[in-house]
Short mmCIF file of C-alpha atoms and ligand atoms in Angstrom, two decimals:
data_model
loop_
_atom_site.label_atom_id
_atom_site.label_comp_id
_atom_site.label_asym_id
_atom_site.label_seq_id
_atom_site.Cartn_x
_atom_site.Cartn_y
_atom_site.Cartn_z
CA ALA A 127 -14.06 6.11 -17.90
CA LYS A 128 -10.83 6.81 -16.05
CA GLN A 129 -8.95 7.02 -19.29
CA GLN A 130 -11.59 9.34 -20.62
CA GLY A 131 -11.39 11.45 -17.49
CA ARG A 132 -7.69 11.87 -17.96
CA ASN A 133 -8.19 12.90 -21.57
CA CYS A 134 -10.89 15.37 -20.63
CA PHE A 135 -8.48 16.90 -18.21
CA ARG A 136 -5.91 17.31 -20.94
CA VAL A 137 -8.39 19.09 -23.16
CA HIS A 138 -8.59 21.89 -20.63
CA ARG A 139 -4.85 22.20 -20.51
CA PRO A 140 -3.73 25.53 -21.85
CA GLY A 141 -0.24 24.10 -21.39
CA GLY A 142 2.43 24.97 -18.89
CA SER A 143 2.06 25.92 -15.29
CA GLU A 144 -1.59 26.93 -15.24
CA SER A 145 -2.74 23.37 -15.85
CA ALA A 146 -0.29 22.08 -13.31
CA GLN A 147 -1.87 24.47 -10.88
CA GLN A 148 -5.35 23.27 -11.79
CA ARG A 149 -4.25 19.72 -11.20
CA ARG A 150 -2.82 20.60 -7.82
CA GLN A 151 -6.06 22.33 -6.93
CA ALA A 152 -8.09 19.31 -8.01
CA LEU A 153 -5.92 17.04 -5.88
CA ARG A 154 -5.95 19.33 -2.88
CA GLY A 155 -9.70 19.79 -3.10
CA GLY A 156 -10.38 16.10 -3.65
CA LEU A 157 -8.59 14.79 -0.60
CA ALA A 158 -11.49 14.98 1.83
CA ALA A 159 -13.74 13.13 -0.62
CA ALA A 160 -10.98 10.59 -1.28
CA LEU A 161 -11.21 9.24 2.23
CA ARG A 162 -14.97 9.70 2.60
CA GLU A 163 -15.82 8.07 -0.71
CA GLY A 164 -13.42 5.17 -0.51
CA GLN A 165 -11.04 6.25 -3.26
CA LEU A 166 -8.03 5.40 -1.10
CA ALA A 167 -6.59 1.93 -0.85
CA LEU A 168 -3.49 0.24 0.50
CA ALA A 169 -1.08 -1.69 -1.65
CA TYR A 170 1.22 -4.18 0.09
CA GLN A 171 4.79 -5.00 -0.84
CA PRO A 172 6.29 -8.24 0.53
CA GLN A 173 9.52 -8.05 2.53
CA LEU A 174 11.59 -11.19 2.17
CA ASP A 175 14.24 -12.94 4.17
CA LEU A 176 16.96 -12.73 1.53
CA ALA A 177 18.48 -16.13 2.33
CA SER A 178 15.30 -18.24 2.41
CA ARG A 179 13.13 -15.93 0.25
CA ARG A 180 10.42 -16.32 2.83
CA CYS A 181 8.00 -13.41 3.30
CA VAL A 182 8.56 -11.94 6.77
CA GLY A 183 6.59 -8.73 6.42
CA MET A 184 4.58 -6.39 4.22
CA GLU A 185 4.93 -2.65 3.71
CA ALA A 186 1.58 -0.87 3.33
CA LEU A 187 1.63 1.88 0.70
CA LEU A 188 -1.16 4.35 0.09
CA ARG A 189 -2.91 4.49 -3.30
CA TRP A 190 -5.45 7.02 -4.55
CA GLN A 191 -7.73 6.19 -7.43
CA HIS A 192 -9.05 9.62 -8.38
CA PRO A 193 -12.46 9.55 -10.16
CA THR A 194 -11.28 11.68 -13.09
CA LEU A 195 -7.49 11.93 -12.81
CA GLY A 196 -6.88 8.20 -12.38
CA ALA A 197 -4.16 6.69 -10.19
CA ILE A 198 -2.33 9.32 -8.17
CA ARG A 199 1.02 8.46 -6.63
CA PRO A 200 1.61 9.17 -2.94
CA MET A 201 4.34 11.66 -3.70
CA ASP A 202 1.79 13.72 -5.67
CA PHE A 203 -0.83 13.98 -2.95
CA ILE A 204 0.75 13.36 0.43
CA PRO A 205 2.36 16.82 0.51
CA PHE A 206 -1.15 18.34 0.03
CA ALA A 207 -2.60 16.03 2.64
CA GLU A 208 0.13 17.19 5.00
CA SER A 209 -0.37 20.89 4.44
CA GLY A 210 -4.17 20.56 4.51
CA GLY A 211 -4.20 18.38 7.61
CA GLN A 212 -6.05 15.45 5.97
CA ILE A 213 -2.98 13.27 6.45
CA VAL A 214 -4.02 12.79 10.06
CA PRO A 215 -7.36 11.01 9.36
CA ILE A 216 -5.87 9.39 6.24
CA GLY A 217 -2.93 8.05 8.22
CA GLU A 218 -5.22 6.72 10.93
CA TRP A 219 -7.36 5.02 8.32
CA ALA A 220 -4.24 3.46 6.76
CA LEU A 221 -3.02 2.18 10.12
CA GLN A 222 -6.41 0.72 10.92
CA GLN A 223 -6.63 -1.01 7.53
CA ALA A 224 -3.11 -2.40 7.79
CA CYS A 225 -3.75 -3.69 11.32
CA ALA A 226 -6.98 -5.44 10.25
CA GLN A 227 -5.21 -7.02 7.29
CA LEU A 228 -2.32 -8.17 9.47
CA VAL A 229 -4.73 -9.78 11.93
CA GLN A 230 -6.05 -11.85 9.01
CA TRP A 231 -2.60 -12.79 7.71
CA ARG A 232 -1.30 -13.63 11.19
CA ARG A 233 -3.80 -16.44 11.47
CA ARG A 234 -1.66 -18.12 8.84
CA ASP A 235 1.74 -16.77 9.85
CA PRO A 236 1.86 -15.36 13.39
CA ARG A 237 5.34 -13.96 12.80
CA LEU A 238 4.34 -11.71 9.89
CA ARG A 239 4.79 -7.96 10.39
CA VAL A 240 3.50 -4.90 8.64
CA GLY A 241 5.20 -1.54 8.02
CA VAL A 242 3.06 1.59 7.89
CA ASN A 243 4.44 4.94 6.73
CA LEU A 244 3.91 7.86 9.05
CA SER A 245 3.96 11.55 8.25
CA PRO A 246 5.75 13.90 10.66
CA VAL A 247 2.44 15.79 10.84
CA GLN A 248 0.93 12.77 12.58
CA LEU A 249 3.44 13.17 15.38
CA ALA A 250 2.88 16.88 15.85
CA ASP A 251 0.35 16.56 18.64
CA ASP A 252 -0.27 14.21 21.52
CA ALA A 253 -3.95 13.60 20.79
CA ALA A 254 -3.15 12.28 17.30
CA LEU A 255 -0.36 10.17 18.79
CA GLU A 256 -2.73 8.64 21.33
CA ARG A 257 -5.19 7.75 18.60
CA LEU A 258 -2.46 5.81 16.80
CA CYS A 259 -1.69 3.92 20.01
CA ASN A 260 -5.39 3.18 20.49
CA ILE A 261 -5.73 1.80 16.96
CA LEU A 262 -2.91 -0.64 17.69
CA ALA A 263 -4.36 -1.59 21.07
CA ASP A 264 -7.82 -2.15 19.59
CA SER A 265 -6.37 -4.46 16.94
CA GLY A 266 -5.06 -6.80 19.63
CA LEU A 267 -1.81 -7.25 17.69
CA ALA A 268 1.31 -8.19 19.64
CA ALA A 269 4.14 -5.75 20.28
CA GLY A 270 6.48 -5.54 17.30
CA ALA A 271 3.85 -6.67 14.78
CA VAL A 272 3.40 -3.17 13.40
CA GLU A 273 6.33 -0.98 12.50
CA LEU A 274 5.90 2.74 11.85
CA GLU A 275 8.18 4.05 9.12
CA LEU A 276 9.53 7.54 9.74
CA THR A 277 11.95 9.58 7.70
CA GLU A 278 15.15 10.52 9.44
CA ASN A 279 14.57 14.25 8.89
CA LEU A 280 11.99 13.96 11.62
CA LEU A 281 14.72 12.95 14.01
CA VAL A 282 16.73 16.10 13.49
CA ASP A 283 14.58 17.36 16.32
CA ARG A 284 16.02 15.56 19.32
CA SER A 285 13.96 17.54 21.78
CA PRO A 286 12.64 15.89 24.93
CA VAL A 287 9.12 16.22 23.48
CA MET A 288 10.02 14.24 20.36
CA LEU A 289 11.95 11.67 22.38
CA GLY A 290 8.95 11.29 24.65
CA ARG A 291 6.66 10.69 21.68
CA MET A 292 8.95 8.02 20.24
CA ALA A 293 9.10 6.35 23.63
CA ARG A 294 5.31 6.47 23.85
CA LEU A 295 4.97 4.74 20.46
CA ARG A 296 7.43 2.05 21.50
CA ALA A 297 5.68 1.55 24.82
CA ALA A 298 2.41 1.10 22.92
CA GLY A 299 4.06 -1.76 21.01
CA PHE A 300 5.01 -0.15 17.72
CA GLY A 301 8.32 -0.87 16.08
CA LEU A 302 10.04 2.23 14.68
CA ALA A 303 11.78 2.10 11.32
CA ILE A 304 13.88 4.85 9.79
CA ASP A 305 12.80 5.00 6.16
CA ASP A 306 15.13 6.02 3.32
CA PHE A 307 18.00 5.73 5.75
CA GLY A 308 21.18 7.53 4.77
CA ILE A 309 19.81 10.21 2.44
CA GLY A 310 18.41 12.66 5.00
CA TYR A 311 19.94 15.48 6.98
CA SER A 312 20.35 13.68 10.24
CA SER A 313 23.47 12.49 11.92
CA LEU A 314 24.01 8.98 13.19
CA ALA A 315 23.88 10.39 16.69
CA TYR A 316 20.10 10.12 16.83
CA LEU A 317 20.32 6.33 16.71
CA ASP A 318 21.71 6.56 20.22
CA SER A 319 18.79 8.53 21.57
CA PHE A 320 15.81 7.20 19.62
CA PRO A 321 14.38 3.73 20.24
CA VAL A 322 14.74 2.64 16.61
CA THR A 323 14.06 -1.01 15.68
CA THR A 324 14.79 -1.03 11.93
CA LEU A 325 16.88 0.87 9.40
CA LYS A 326 15.59 0.82 5.84
CA ILE A 327 18.45 1.28 3.39
CA ASP A 328 17.33 3.68 0.69
CA ARG A 329 17.30 2.29 -2.81
CA ALA A 330 19.88 4.91 -3.82
CA PHE A 331 22.42 2.67 -2.04
CA VAL A 332 20.97 -0.57 -3.39
CA ARG A 333 21.11 0.46 -7.05
CA PRO A 334 24.95 0.72 -7.22
CA LEU A 335 25.31 -2.86 -5.97
CA GLN A 336 24.46 -3.80 -9.52
CA GLU A 337 28.03 -2.95 -10.45
CA GLN A 338 30.76 -5.22 -9.20
CA VAL A 339 32.92 -2.45 -7.82
CA ALA A 340 33.98 -2.79 -4.22
CA HIS A 341 33.57 0.83 -3.11
CA ARG A 342 29.98 0.86 -4.42
CA SER A 343 28.97 -1.35 -1.51
CA ALA A 344 30.72 0.67 1.19
CA ILE A 345 27.59 2.49 2.39
CA VAL A 346 25.50 -0.64 2.63
CA GLN A 347 28.33 -2.30 4.53
CA ALA A 348 28.48 0.63 6.93
CA ILE A 349 24.72 0.60 7.55
CA VAL A 350 24.72 -3.16 8.16
CA ALA A 351 27.61 -2.70 10.61
CA VAL A 352 25.78 0.06 12.48
CA GLY A 353 22.65 -2.07 12.63
CA ARG A 354 24.55 -5.04 13.95
CA ALA A 355 26.41 -3.00 16.55
CA LEU A 356 23.23 -1.41 17.86
CA GLY A 357 21.00 -4.47 17.54
CA ILE A 358 18.82 -2.80 14.90
CA GLU A 359 17.31 -4.77 12.02
CA VAL A 360 18.33 -3.68 8.51
CA VAL A 361 15.95 -3.87 5.55
CA ALA A 362 16.96 -2.99 1.98
CA GLU A 363 14.44 -1.35 -0.35
CA GLY A 364 14.27 -1.09 -4.11
CA ILE A 365 15.86 -4.44 -4.96
CA GLU A 366 15.38 -4.91 -8.68
CA THR A 367 17.94 -7.53 -9.66
CA GLU A 368 19.23 -10.88 -8.43
CA ARG A 369 22.73 -9.43 -8.32
CA GLN A 370 21.61 -6.72 -5.88
CA ALA A 371 19.79 -9.29 -3.73
CA GLY A 372 22.83 -11.56 -3.72
CA ARG A 373 25.23 -8.75 -2.80
CA LEU A 374 22.96 -7.56 0.00
CA ALA A 375 22.76 -11.05 1.47
CA GLN A 376 26.57 -11.36 1.21
CA LEU A 377 26.98 -8.05 3.00
CA GLY A 378 24.85 -9.29 5.87
CA CYS A 379 21.56 -7.57 5.10
CA ARG A 380 18.90 -10.07 6.14
CA VAL A 381 15.67 -8.61 4.74
CA GLY A 382 14.74 -6.84 1.51
CA GLN A 383 11.91 -5.69 -0.70
CA GLY A 384 11.69 -4.63 -4.32
CA TYR A 385 10.26 -5.17 -7.77
CA LEU A 386 12.49 -8.23 -8.17
CA PHE A 387 10.27 -10.09 -5.72
CA ALA A 388 6.96 -8.25 -5.93
CA GLU A 389 5.49 -4.84 -6.67
CA PRO A 390 3.11 -3.25 -4.18
CA GLN A 391 -0.34 -4.71 -4.89
CA PRO A 392 -3.75 -5.08 -3.28
CA ALA A 393 -3.80 -7.55 -0.37
CA ALA A 394 -5.54 -10.28 -2.39
CA GLN A 395 -2.73 -10.26 -4.96
CA VAL A 396 0.11 -10.62 -2.46
CA ASP A 397 -1.82 -13.03 -0.25
CA HIS A 398 0.02 -16.06 -1.64
CA TRP A 399 3.26 -14.72 -0.17
CA VAL A 400 1.97 -15.39 3.32
CA GLN A 401 2.91 -18.97 4.13
CA PRO A 402 1.97 -20.89 7.27
CA GLY A 403 4.56 -20.27 9.98
CA PRO A 404 6.13 -23.03 12.10
CA ASP A 405 3.63 -22.54 14.90
CA GLY A 406 0.88 -21.03 12.80
CA GLY A 407 -1.87 -22.21 10.51
CA PRO A 408 -4.62 -24.73 11.23
CA ALA A 409 -2.32 -27.74 10.83
CA ALA A 410 -0.01 -26.55 13.57
CA THR A 411 -2.63 -25.39 16.07
CA ALA A 412 -5.03 -28.32 15.75
CA PRO A 413 -3.02 -30.88 17.82
CA GLY A 414 -2.79 -28.50 20.78
CA ARG A 415 -6.50 -27.99 20.73
CA PHE A 416 -7.27 -31.71 20.76
CA THR A 417 -4.73 -32.76 23.39
CA SER A 418 -5.94 -30.30 26.00
P1 C2E B 552 8.75 4.62 0.82
O1 C2E B 552 8.09 4.36 2.11
O2 C2E B 552 10.24 4.73 0.81
O3 C2E B 552 8.25 3.45 -0.12
C1 C2E B 552 9.02 2.84 -1.10
C2 C2E B 552 8.63 3.30 -2.49
O4 C2E B 552 9.43 2.61 -3.43
C3 C2E B 552 7.19 2.96 -2.87
O5 C2E B 552 6.72 4.00 -3.72
C4 C2E B 552 7.35 1.67 -3.65
O6 C2E B 552 6.28 1.44 -4.55
C5 C2E B 552 8.63 1.92 -4.35
N1 C2E B 552 9.34 0.69 -4.71
C6 C2E B 552 9.23 -0.53 -4.16
N2 C2E B 552 10.08 -1.41 -4.73
C7 C2E B 552 10.74 -0.72 -5.68
C8 C2E B 552 11.77 -1.09 -6.64
O7 C2E B 552 12.24 -2.21 -6.72
N3 C2E B 552 12.23 -0.08 -7.45
C9 C2E B 552 11.73 1.19 -7.40
N4 C2E B 552 12.22 2.09 -8.24
N5 C2E B 552 10.78 1.55 -6.51
C10 C2E B 552 10.30 0.61 -5.67
P2 C2E B 552 5.29 4.62 -3.55
O8 C2E B 552 4.31 3.52 -3.23
O9 C2E B 552 5.03 5.49 -4.74
O10 C2E B 552 5.41 5.50 -2.26
C11 C2E B 552 6.25 6.62 -2.23
C12 C2E B 552 6.39 7.19 -0.87
O11 C2E B 552 5.14 7.73 -0.40
C13 C2E B 552 6.79 6.19 0.20
O12 C2E B 552 8.17 5.95 0.14
C14 C2E B 552 6.35 6.91 1.45
O13 C2E B 552 7.32 7.83 1.85
C15 C2E B 552 5.12 7.66 0.98
N6 C2E B 552 3.93 6.93 1.44
C16 C2E B 552 3.34 5.84 0.91
N7 C2E B 552 2.25 5.46 1.63
C17 C2E B 552 2.17 6.34 2.66
C18 C2E B 552 1.26 6.48 3.78
O14 C2E B 552 0.32 5.69 4.00
N8 C2E B 552 1.50 7.54 4.61
C19 C2E B 552 2.52 8.41 4.43
N9 C2E B 552 2.67 9.43 5.31
N10 C2E B 552 3.39 8.28 3.42
C20 C2E B 552 3.22 7.27 2.54
MG1 MG B 553 8.29 3.23 3.68
MG1 MG B 554 11.52 3.83 1.91
MG1 MG B 555 12.70 5.17 -0.35
#
């Protein structure tokens, strides 16, 4: 039916920009229903400790299964959700889902974390910000369990208001990751002012590690050095080959994610990545219960 829907859509295509406009309109108009009618879902991508290959976290990524247009990528609908304002309820839904899923997974591995992407629009007003904090509080998750991923362009604005909002998120227990680090317009100076917990190296800097040329790794080396100096965790994204994973580990990057290990998938399909932690799982908690 989905396939058919896509074909039907093509039939109406007069070709060129008019159909592109129709598609945009369909996506823009469908966003409210997407949330209401359960067409949105989260996919999870494991984040691994590169040395042990143990899963230490999951990034939650939004997916939209449109009734007639099929699977829509985030990049094709998030801009509309941002301009139309739906990103606020959608983002809250995503955070709530990811928190509930993490509560489940933490029963097995209490150290597991989840990363949730945040739109700048979600930080534009204090009421929306407070709702995010309340979702985390209601989940009962420990501080640091949930990391919000922000793009560095957001941090160009180093106003007291923005600093206050970041501080509020940290105080509520969120970790703050800078997504796609290194490709934005910001300067390194913001790392001094913002309470950042993680830098996510953009895959544009991971890709060149495929070649064994020393200067190709200079940017990754620099980011790892900055992270180390400031006590900020560094996570590499877009790892597609063993060579890239090996180079990253050599360069001192501890954690990474990418198609090499796992693609983003529904929770049930990545579930096997969550292994009992040292002090987690029934086997580890049972003795304590019986000795008390
Ligand atoms: P991002 O947060 O930088 O997410 C990483 C993107 O890289 C994801 O694309 C992921 O599927 C993809 N990826 C993962 N491993 C590999 C790899 O090895 N190679 C390559 N080529 N790509 C890889 P996706 O899922 O299409 O998401 C795109 C962007 O949409 C995200 O970039 C994020 O900025 C945004 N996004 C996703 N979910 C949400 C959300 O819930 N809220 C908001 N505001 N933005 C979201
Ligand atoms: Mg991200
Ligand atoms: Mg990213
Ligand atoms: Mg990226």
